[in-house]
Amino acid sequence: MPEAITSVQAEQPGENGNSLPKRPLLELIDISKEFDVRDNGRRATLSAVNEVSLKVRTGRTLGIVGESGCGKSTLARVIVGLHAASSGEMLFENRQIETTGRRPRKIVEQMQMVFQDPSSALNPRATVGESIGFPLRVQGASKKEIDARVKQVITDVGLPASYVGNYPHQLSGGQRQRVNIARALALQPKLVVLDEAVSALDKSIQAQVLNLLADLQRDYQLTYVFISHDLNVVEYISDEVAVMYLGQVVEEGSAKALYENPRHPYTQLLLSSIPTLDPAQSNRDEPIGAGDSEIPSPISPPSGCRFRTRCPFVMDICSEVLPPRVEAAPEHIVACHLYSEGAERNDGAVAAAAS
Amino acid sequence: MSTTTGVRERVESMSRGDSSSETMASLEVRDLITEFRGRRGHVRAVNGVSFTVPRGGVLAVIGESGSGKSAMLRSIIGINPPSTLIEGNILLQGKDLLKMSQRDRRRARGRDISMVFQDPLTALDPVYTVERQLVETIKKHHEGISNADARSRAIGLLELVQIPSPGARLKAYPSELSGGMRQRVVIAMAIAGRPQVILADEPTTALDVTVQARIVRLFRQIQREVDAGLVVVTHDLGVAAELADEVAVMYAGRFVEHGSATQVLTTPSHPYTEGLIEANVRAGQDRRPRAIPGAPPSLKRLPAGCAFAPRCAYAIADCWSAPAPIRDTATHHWSRCLLASNAATSS
Ligand SMILES: Nc1ncnc2c1ncn2[C@@H]1O[C@H](COP(=O)(O)OP(=O)(O)OP(=O)(O)O)[C@@H](O)[C@H]1O
Ligand SMILES: Nc1ncnc2c1ncn2[C@@H]1O[C@H](COP(=O)(O)OP(=O)(O)OP(=O)(O)O)[C@@H](O)[C@H]1O
Ligand code: SF4
Ligand code: SF4
Ligand SMILES: [Mg+2]
Ligand SMILES: [Mg+2]
C-alpha cells in the first residue's frame, strides 16, 4: 500500500503536462468499505468495496459498471463523503481530503451526487423549487439569483418551469429524477457523481439529459462519475470505464478499448448479455438454473479471484492468489491470472508501468 | 421457437382489447380515465386507455416520462390519492374492480393482482427488516402458515429472485441493500401470492444485464406456472423486446400505438414511437443521441388535435383540429396517427 502512494505522488507534477486537461481531479487510492452485518445471528463483515484505486481526470467521464450489489453506490457515497471509508485515501485537486470524517463545506459543495433512488433524496414537504434552491440559499445567493438559476436548470432537464411549485409526490418517477439532476447541477460543482441518473427516463428525455451533460462538460470542464446498468449509454458517455465485481475493480481502460476488446472474463460475460431490440433473439423462455451459477455474496467472498466461482477459465491458482492488476495493453488494466505473466509483474511494477 | 403459435393467438385477442370469451382475459381495461384533482387544476394523467391481457400474456408499456404509465398501474391496483377521479372498467377475470367494495378490493390485492412499484424504497418500510416484510406478505396469502414455514418460504423467494446468501439478507433493513436487491425484494413480495395478474413498474431499471435476463426469465416462469398475465412498464426497449408479446406506447395519457412487440419495435407506425426508438443509444454509438424536439403537452390542458402535433415532423393542418383517429396499420397493430396507413396488409 505505501508503495502505491509513493508512485502516485511521484507522478503528480505535470508529467503528462500536455495542453489537454489530463490531470486527475479525483484520485482514489486503495479505498475499502466494510459493513458490520449479521449472518444467521453471527456478526460478520460485508466487504462492499475492496481496495479500489481509480483516477477521474478533469473534464472527463469515468463510467462504472458491474453487477447489482457489487459496490457501485457504496463507492459513490464514499467519494462524496456520505460514507466513511474503512481504509484508503483520496486526493481531490491533488490535495488529500478526509475519507472518514467531516469535510470542509467548500469541498462538499464541489462534489454533487444524483442518487439512485430519486424519492429518497427529495424532501417530501419541499416544493421542487425549494429543493433545488436550498443549497443555493445556504451559499447565500439572493432570492432573485436563486429563482433565475432554478428556472434555468429545471428547463435544462426538460421540465416545464411551472413545476417549481409541485411536490415530489405529484411527479412521475422520471420527473423526480430530473429534479435531482437539476439540483446537483444548480451549484455548478466540479465533480458530479451520477448513480443510475438517467435510467428512469424515457429514451428521448435521456438523450436530452445526456446531451446536456456533454454540453456542460464542454463548457465548464465538469467531471463525471457515471454509474449505470445501461452499457450502451456508459460506452457512449464515458472516456474511461471501470468494471467492478464484488467490490473490486477487475478491469479498467478507455471506453473504446474496453468495449472493443474486453479482457476480463466477467467483462466479457457482461458485454455479451446486452439485450437487443429484436424480440426474435429473446431467450426469455429458457429455464433458469442451467448455466446460471450462483452469484456469490460479499459477506464471504471467494478466496483469490472473486469471480472464480463463475469463471469459465478458472485455474488452480485462481482460488489461491488474488490476481494482480496487469496492464494488458497501454492504459488498459485487468486483474486476472490469464494476463499475469509470471511472478515478477507485481503490483508495484504495474503501477509504475501505468504512470 | 415453440412459443410462437401460442403467442400469435394471444396477440390476436390482445390488440385493441377484443375480449372474446374463448381466450380468457386475465385483465381487461376499458376506457380508463385517471384525473388528479387539485386546486391548481386537474391533471388528466390517463385519458381513455383500453387493453386486454390474456392469461399467460405479457404487455409492455413504453412511452414518455410523465405520460401516465404509473398512474395507470396505480389505478388498476387501486392506490391513488383520495381526490383522484377514476372512470372506466377494470375487469379482473370478468369482475369489475371499480365496482367492488373496498374490502374485496383489498383482499384481491396481492392474492389475485399484485404490483411491483417503480421506486422500491417507497414500497418497502425502512424500519422493518426484509424478513418481517416478506413473512408478513406470505402470511397474508397463506392463512395459518407457521412462522418457520413462512421464513423458509421467504428464503425460497429471495433465492428465486437471485439474491445471494438469502439467509443472511433476511435480517437486513432496506437501506442495507443495494438498489437492485431492493428491487428484487419488491419483486419477491409481488410474486409471493402467485397472483393472476402482475403489474410491474420498471422492475428491472436497477438491475445489471445478467441479473435482468434472469428476472425476465423468472417472470416468464412464474407466469407459465400460474398462467398469469403481466403488464410491465419499462423505458428499456431491450427489456420490452425480450419480455413482451405486445407493446403499447403511451403519450400524454393515451396509448398511441399498440401491436406485437416485433411490429412496434421494428416497424413503428407512430411518429412518437419512431422518435423514441431513434433516441435510444445503440452499441458503439458516437453521434449525439437525437432527442425528440419540444416538450410534451401539459396534462392540465390537452390540445384539441393530436397531442403530438407540436413536436411532429410530419404534422399537417388536419392534425391540429381533431384528435387523431385510431388507424389499423397491420393485423392487430394500430396507431393513433392521421397519416398511418395500412401498408402491411397489401403485402
Ligand atoms: N448500510 C449498509 N449496511 C450493510 N450493507 C450495506 C449497506 N449499504 C450497502 N451494503 C451492501 O454493500 C453491497 C454493495 O451495495 P451497493 O449499493 O454499493 O451496490 P451497487 O453496486 O450500487 O448495486 P446496484 O446496482 O444494485 O445498485 C451490497 O451487498 C449491499 O447489501
Ligand atoms: N398526485 C398528483 N397530483 C398531480 N399530478 C400528478 C400526481 N401524480 C402524478 N401526477 C402527474 O401525472 C402525470 C403522470 O404521472 P405518472 O407517474 O403516471 O408518469 P409515468 O408515465 O409513470 O412517468 P415516468 O416514466 O417518469 O415514471 C405526470 O405528469 C405527473 O406530474
Ligand atoms: S483470475 Fe482466474 S477465475 Fe478470475 S477471472 Fe481470471 S481466469 Fe477467471
Ligand atoms: S396525427 Fe399528425 S401530428 Fe399526430 S403523430 Fe400523426 S402526423 Fe404527427
Ligand atoms: Mg447502486
Ligand atoms: Mg412512472
Short mmCIF file of C-alpha atoms in Angstrom, two decimals, chain B residues 44-315:
data_model
loop_
_atom_site.label_atom_id
_atom_site.label_comp_id
_atom_site.label_asym_id
_atom_site.label_seq_id
_atom_site.Cartn_x
_atom_site.Cartn_y
_atom_site.Cartn_z
CA ARG B 44 -55.69 14.04 -16.61
CA ALA B 45 -52.88 11.53 -16.35
CA VAL B 46 -54.74 8.67 -18.04
CA ASN B 47 -57.12 9.68 -20.78
CA GLY B 48 -59.12 6.73 -22.07
CA VAL B 49 -56.89 3.68 -22.17
CA SER B 50 -58.20 0.23 -23.19
CA PHE B 51 -56.36 -3.05 -23.42
CA THR B 52 -56.68 -6.73 -22.66
CA VAL B 53 -54.07 -9.08 -21.32
CA PRO B 54 -54.88 -12.77 -21.74
CA ARG B 55 -53.71 -15.40 -19.31
CA GLY B 56 -50.04 -16.00 -19.88
CA GLY B 57 -49.69 -12.84 -21.98
CA VAL B 58 -47.20 -10.02 -21.50
CA LEU B 59 -47.94 -6.43 -22.42
CA ALA B 60 -45.07 -3.95 -22.20
CA VAL B 61 -45.98 -0.28 -21.95
CA ILE B 62 -43.27 2.11 -23.05
CA GLY B 63 -43.50 5.84 -23.51
CA GLU B 64 -42.86 9.32 -22.39
CA SER B 65 -41.85 10.10 -18.83
CA GLY B 66 -44.86 11.65 -17.15
CA SER B 67 -47.36 10.27 -19.67
CA GLY B 68 -49.39 8.39 -17.08
CA LYS B 69 -47.90 4.89 -17.07
CA SER B 70 -47.55 4.64 -13.30
CA ALA B 71 -50.87 6.41 -12.77
CA MET B 72 -52.49 3.78 -14.96
CA LEU B 73 -51.00 0.88 -13.00
CA ARG B 74 -51.82 2.53 -9.68
CA SER B 75 -55.42 2.98 -10.79
CA ILE B 76 -55.65 -0.70 -11.65
CA ILE B 77 -54.21 -1.85 -8.34
CA GLY B 78 -56.24 0.83 -6.56
CA ILE B 79 -53.86 3.07 -4.68
CA ASN B 80 -54.27 6.61 -5.88
CA PRO B 81 -54.63 9.70 -3.67
CA PRO B 82 -58.22 10.14 -2.36
CA SER B 83 -59.02 13.12 -4.58
CA THR B 84 -58.34 11.14 -7.75
CA LEU B 85 -61.15 10.63 -10.23
CA ILE B 86 -61.15 7.19 -11.82
CA GLU B 87 -63.56 6.12 -14.53
CA GLY B 88 -63.96 3.17 -16.84
CA ASN B 89 -63.88 -0.56 -16.23
CA ILE B 90 -61.12 -2.73 -14.87
CA LEU B 91 -62.14 -6.35 -15.23
CA LEU B 92 -60.14 -8.95 -13.38
CA GLN B 93 -61.33 -12.35 -14.57
CA GLY B 94 -64.61 -10.77 -15.51
CA LYS B 95 -65.20 -8.88 -12.25
CA ASP B 96 -65.02 -5.10 -12.26
CA LEU B 97 -62.54 -3.93 -9.65
CA LEU B 98 -64.00 -0.44 -9.71
CA LYS B 99 -67.38 -1.80 -8.63
CA MET B 100 -66.05 -3.91 -5.77
CA SER B 101 -66.24 -2.93 -2.13
CA GLN B 102 -63.02 -1.54 -0.68
CA ARG B 103 -62.76 -4.67 1.41
CA ASP B 104 -62.99 -7.07 -1.52
CA ARG B 105 -60.56 -4.98 -3.44
CA ARG B 106 -58.03 -5.05 -0.64
CA ARG B 107 -58.43 -8.80 -0.45
CA ALA B 108 -57.80 -9.18 -4.18
CA ARG B 109 -54.63 -7.13 -3.89
CA GLY B 110 -51.60 -9.36 -3.59
CA ARG B 111 -53.65 -12.55 -3.99
CA ASP B 112 -55.27 -12.02 -7.41
CA ILE B 113 -53.38 -8.99 -8.63
CA SER B 114 -50.13 -7.51 -7.39
CA MET B 115 -47.80 -4.71 -8.27
CA VAL B 116 -44.06 -4.13 -8.34
CA PHE B 117 -43.65 -0.42 -7.67
CA GLN B 118 -41.36 1.84 -9.61
CA ASP B 119 -39.48 3.11 -6.59
CA PRO B 120 -38.54 0.15 -4.39
CA LEU B 121 -37.64 2.37 -1.45
CA THR B 122 -41.15 3.70 -1.15
CA ALA B 123 -42.60 0.20 -1.45
CA LEU B 124 -40.52 -1.08 1.47
CA ASP B 125 -40.84 0.06 5.04
CA PRO B 126 -37.45 1.39 6.17
CA VAL B 127 -37.92 0.46 9.82
CA TYR B 128 -38.58 -3.26 9.31
CA THR B 129 -36.23 -5.97 8.15
CA VAL B 130 -36.69 -7.74 4.85
CA GLU B 131 -37.70 -10.84 6.80
CA ARG B 132 -40.50 -9.12 8.64
CA GLN B 133 -41.92 -7.60 5.47
CA LEU B 134 -41.67 -10.77 3.42
CA VAL B 135 -43.05 -13.01 6.17
CA GLU B 136 -45.97 -10.65 6.68
CA THR B 137 -46.78 -10.77 2.98
CA ILE B 138 -46.54 -14.55 2.91
CA LYS B 139 -48.79 -14.88 5.97
CA LYS B 140 -51.37 -12.70 4.33
CA HIS B 141 -51.60 -15.10 1.43
CA HIS B 142 -51.29 -18.37 3.31
CA GLU B 143 -53.59 -18.38 6.28
CA GLY B 144 -52.38 -20.40 9.22
CA ILE B 145 -48.84 -20.88 7.98
CA SER B 146 -46.29 -21.29 10.78
CA ASN B 147 -43.54 -18.76 11.35
CA ALA B 148 -40.86 -21.26 10.45
CA ASP B 149 -42.58 -22.21 7.21
CA ALA B 150 -43.13 -18.60 6.29
CA ARG B 151 -39.48 -17.91 6.93
CA SER B 152 -38.29 -20.75 4.74
CA ARG B 153 -40.69 -19.62 2.03
CA ALA B 154 -39.19 -16.15 2.34
CA ILE B 155 -35.71 -17.57 1.82
CA GLY B 156 -37.00 -19.51 -1.16
CA LEU B 157 -38.42 -16.35 -2.68
CA LEU B 158 -35.15 -14.46 -2.24
CA GLU B 159 -33.34 -17.35 -3.90
CA LEU B 160 -35.81 -17.23 -6.75
CA VAL B 161 -35.08 -13.56 -7.38
CA GLN B 162 -31.34 -14.33 -7.38
CA ILE B 163 -30.27 -12.69 -4.14
CA PRO B 164 -27.01 -14.19 -2.88
CA SER B 165 -26.91 -15.62 0.66
CA PRO B 166 -30.63 -15.13 1.19
CA GLY B 167 -30.50 -16.38 4.77
CA ALA B 168 -28.20 -13.54 5.78
CA ARG B 169 -30.14 -10.97 3.77
CA LEU B 170 -33.35 -11.64 5.67
CA LYS B 171 -32.02 -9.67 8.62
CA ALA B 172 -31.12 -6.66 6.50
CA TYR B 173 -33.03 -3.39 6.53
CA PRO B 174 -33.91 -1.95 3.13
CA SER B 175 -31.20 0.70 3.44
CA GLU B 176 -28.60 -2.03 3.79
CA LEU B 177 -29.36 -3.50 0.40
CA SER B 178 -28.20 -2.31 -2.98
CA GLY B 179 -30.73 -0.70 -5.31
CA GLY B 180 -31.04 -3.84 -7.40
CA MET B 181 -31.51 -6.04 -4.35
CA ARG B 182 -34.32 -3.82 -3.08
CA GLN B 183 -35.93 -4.08 -6.47
CA ARG B 184 -35.73 -7.86 -6.30
CA VAL B 185 -37.18 -7.93 -2.77
CA VAL B 186 -40.16 -5.98 -4.07
CA ILE B 187 -40.50 -8.46 -6.94
CA ALA B 188 -40.38 -11.31 -4.41
CA MET B 189 -43.20 -9.70 -2.44
CA ALA B 190 -45.29 -9.26 -5.57
CA ILE B 191 -45.00 -12.88 -6.62
CA ALA B 192 -45.44 -14.29 -3.10
CA GLY B 193 -49.19 -14.75 -3.52
CA ARG B 194 -48.92 -16.22 -7.03
CA PRO B 195 -51.41 -13.70 -8.41
CA GLN B 196 -53.27 -13.97 -11.71
CA VAL B 197 -52.13 -10.56 -12.82
CA ILE B 198 -48.81 -8.91 -12.09
CA LEU B 199 -48.30 -5.21 -12.74
CA ALA B 200 -44.63 -4.30 -12.81
CA ASP B 201 -43.50 -0.67 -12.96
CA GLU B 202 -39.94 -0.62 -14.25
CA PRO B 203 -38.97 -3.79 -12.44
CA THR B 204 -35.50 -4.02 -13.96
CA THR B 205 -34.11 -0.48 -14.05
CA ALA B 206 -31.73 -1.11 -11.15
CA LEU B 207 -30.54 -4.46 -12.43
CA ASP B 208 -27.47 -5.26 -14.45
CA VAL B 209 -27.98 -7.08 -17.72
CA THR B 210 -27.13 -10.53 -16.41
CA VAL B 211 -29.49 -10.34 -13.43
CA GLN B 212 -32.04 -8.61 -15.64
CA ALA B 213 -32.06 -11.53 -18.04
CA ARG B 214 -32.66 -13.89 -15.15
CA ILE B 215 -35.53 -11.78 -13.81
CA VAL B 216 -37.09 -11.71 -17.26
CA ARG B 217 -36.95 -15.48 -17.35
CA LEU B 218 -38.24 -15.66 -13.78
CA PHE B 219 -41.29 -13.60 -14.72
CA ARG B 220 -41.93 -15.90 -17.64
CA GLN B 221 -41.51 -18.98 -15.49
CA ILE B 222 -43.93 -17.81 -12.83
CA GLN B 223 -46.34 -16.77 -15.50
CA ARG B 224 -46.26 -20.16 -17.09
CA GLU B 225 -46.77 -21.87 -13.76
CA VAL B 226 -49.88 -19.93 -12.80
CA ASP B 227 -50.82 -18.72 -16.28
CA ALA B 228 -50.71 -15.13 -15.08
CA GLY B 229 -50.98 -12.01 -17.16
CA LEU B 230 -48.19 -9.43 -16.89
CA VAL B 231 -48.24 -5.73 -17.60
CA VAL B 232 -44.76 -4.28 -17.45
CA VAL B 233 -43.89 -0.62 -17.76
CA THR B 234 -40.35 -0.03 -18.91
CA HIS B 235 -38.12 2.55 -20.52
CA ASP B 236 -35.76 -0.17 -21.60
CA LEU B 237 -36.69 -1.10 -25.14
CA GLY B 238 -34.43 -4.14 -24.90
CA VAL B 239 -36.41 -5.44 -21.94
CA ALA B 240 -39.66 -4.83 -23.81
CA ALA B 241 -38.27 -6.80 -26.74
CA GLU B 242 -37.11 -9.63 -24.51
CA LEU B 243 -40.14 -9.95 -22.30
CA ALA B 244 -43.27 -8.87 -24.08
CA ASP B 245 -45.66 -10.38 -26.59
CA GLU B 246 -47.14 -6.98 -27.21
CA VAL B 247 -46.01 -3.39 -26.82
CA ALA B 248 -48.18 -0.34 -26.25
CA VAL B 249 -46.77 3.16 -26.48
CA MET B 250 -48.12 5.85 -24.20
CA TYR B 251 -48.06 9.56 -24.85
CA ALA B 252 -49.89 12.26 -22.89
CA GLY B 253 -52.28 9.86 -21.17
CA ARG B 254 -53.16 7.75 -24.17
CA PHE B 255 -51.95 4.69 -25.99
CA VAL B 256 -50.81 5.99 -29.36
CA GLU B 257 -49.65 2.69 -30.80
CA HIS B 258 -50.25 -0.95 -29.97
CA GLY B 259 -49.18 -4.15 -31.64
CA SER B 260 -46.93 -7.15 -31.32
CA ALA B 261 -43.51 -6.45 -29.83
CA THR B 262 -41.88 -7.13 -33.17
CA GLN B 263 -44.20 -4.83 -35.10
CA VAL B 264 -43.94 -1.89 -32.73
CA LEU B 265 -40.21 -2.12 -32.11
CA THR B 266 -39.08 -2.89 -35.63
CA THR B 267 -41.74 -1.19 -37.79
CA PRO B 268 -43.17 1.58 -35.60
CA SER B 269 -46.13 3.35 -37.14
CA HIS B 270 -46.50 6.38 -34.90
CA PRO B 271 -44.06 9.29 -35.21
CA TYR B 272 -43.62 9.40 -31.43
CA THR B 273 -42.60 5.73 -31.29
CA GLU B 274 -40.24 6.30 -34.15
CA GLY B 275 -38.63 9.21 -32.29
CA LEU B 276 -38.33 7.19 -29.10
CA ILE B 277 -36.58 4.30 -30.81
CA GLU B 278 -34.39 6.70 -32.72
CA ALA B 279 -33.30 8.41 -29.46
CA ASN B 280 -32.13 5.12 -27.97
CA VAL B 281 -28.35 4.97 -27.61
CA ARG B 282 -27.04 1.99 -29.57
CA ALA B 283 -23.93 -0.08 -29.01
CA GLY B 284 -20.86 1.72 -30.29
CA GLN B 285 -22.73 4.94 -30.99
CA ASP B 286 -20.57 8.05 -31.46
CA ARG B 287 -23.03 10.68 -32.58
CA ARG B 288 -25.10 12.62 -30.10
CA PRO B 289 -28.37 10.85 -29.37
CA ARG B 290 -31.30 12.60 -31.01
CA ALA B 291 -33.98 13.77 -28.61
CA ILE B 292 -37.47 14.49 -29.91
CA PRO B 293 -37.62 18.28 -30.16
CA GLY B 294 -40.01 20.25 -27.98
CA ALA B 295 -41.77 19.28 -24.77
CA PRO B 296 -44.82 17.16 -24.04
CA PRO B 297 -48.14 18.98 -23.61
CA SER B 298 -49.48 19.91 -20.21
CA LEU B 299 -51.89 17.29 -18.95
CA LYS B 300 -53.93 20.12 -17.48
CA ARG B 301 -54.80 21.44 -20.91
CA LEU B 302 -54.51 18.96 -23.72
CA PRO B 303 -54.53 20.38 -27.24
CA ALA B 304 -57.62 19.92 -29.38
CA GLY B 305 -55.85 17.97 -32.10
CA CYS B 306 -53.19 15.28 -31.97
CA ALA B 307 -51.26 15.71 -28.70
CA PHE B 308 -48.01 15.09 -30.53
CA ALA B 309 -48.62 17.64 -33.29
CA PRO B 310 -46.46 20.45 -31.83
CA ARG B 311 -43.44 18.12 -31.95
CA CYS B 312 -44.23 16.07 -35.01
CA ALA B 313 -42.14 16.43 -38.14
CA TYR B 314 -44.94 15.01 -40.29
CA ALA B 315 -47.79 17.15 -38.94
#
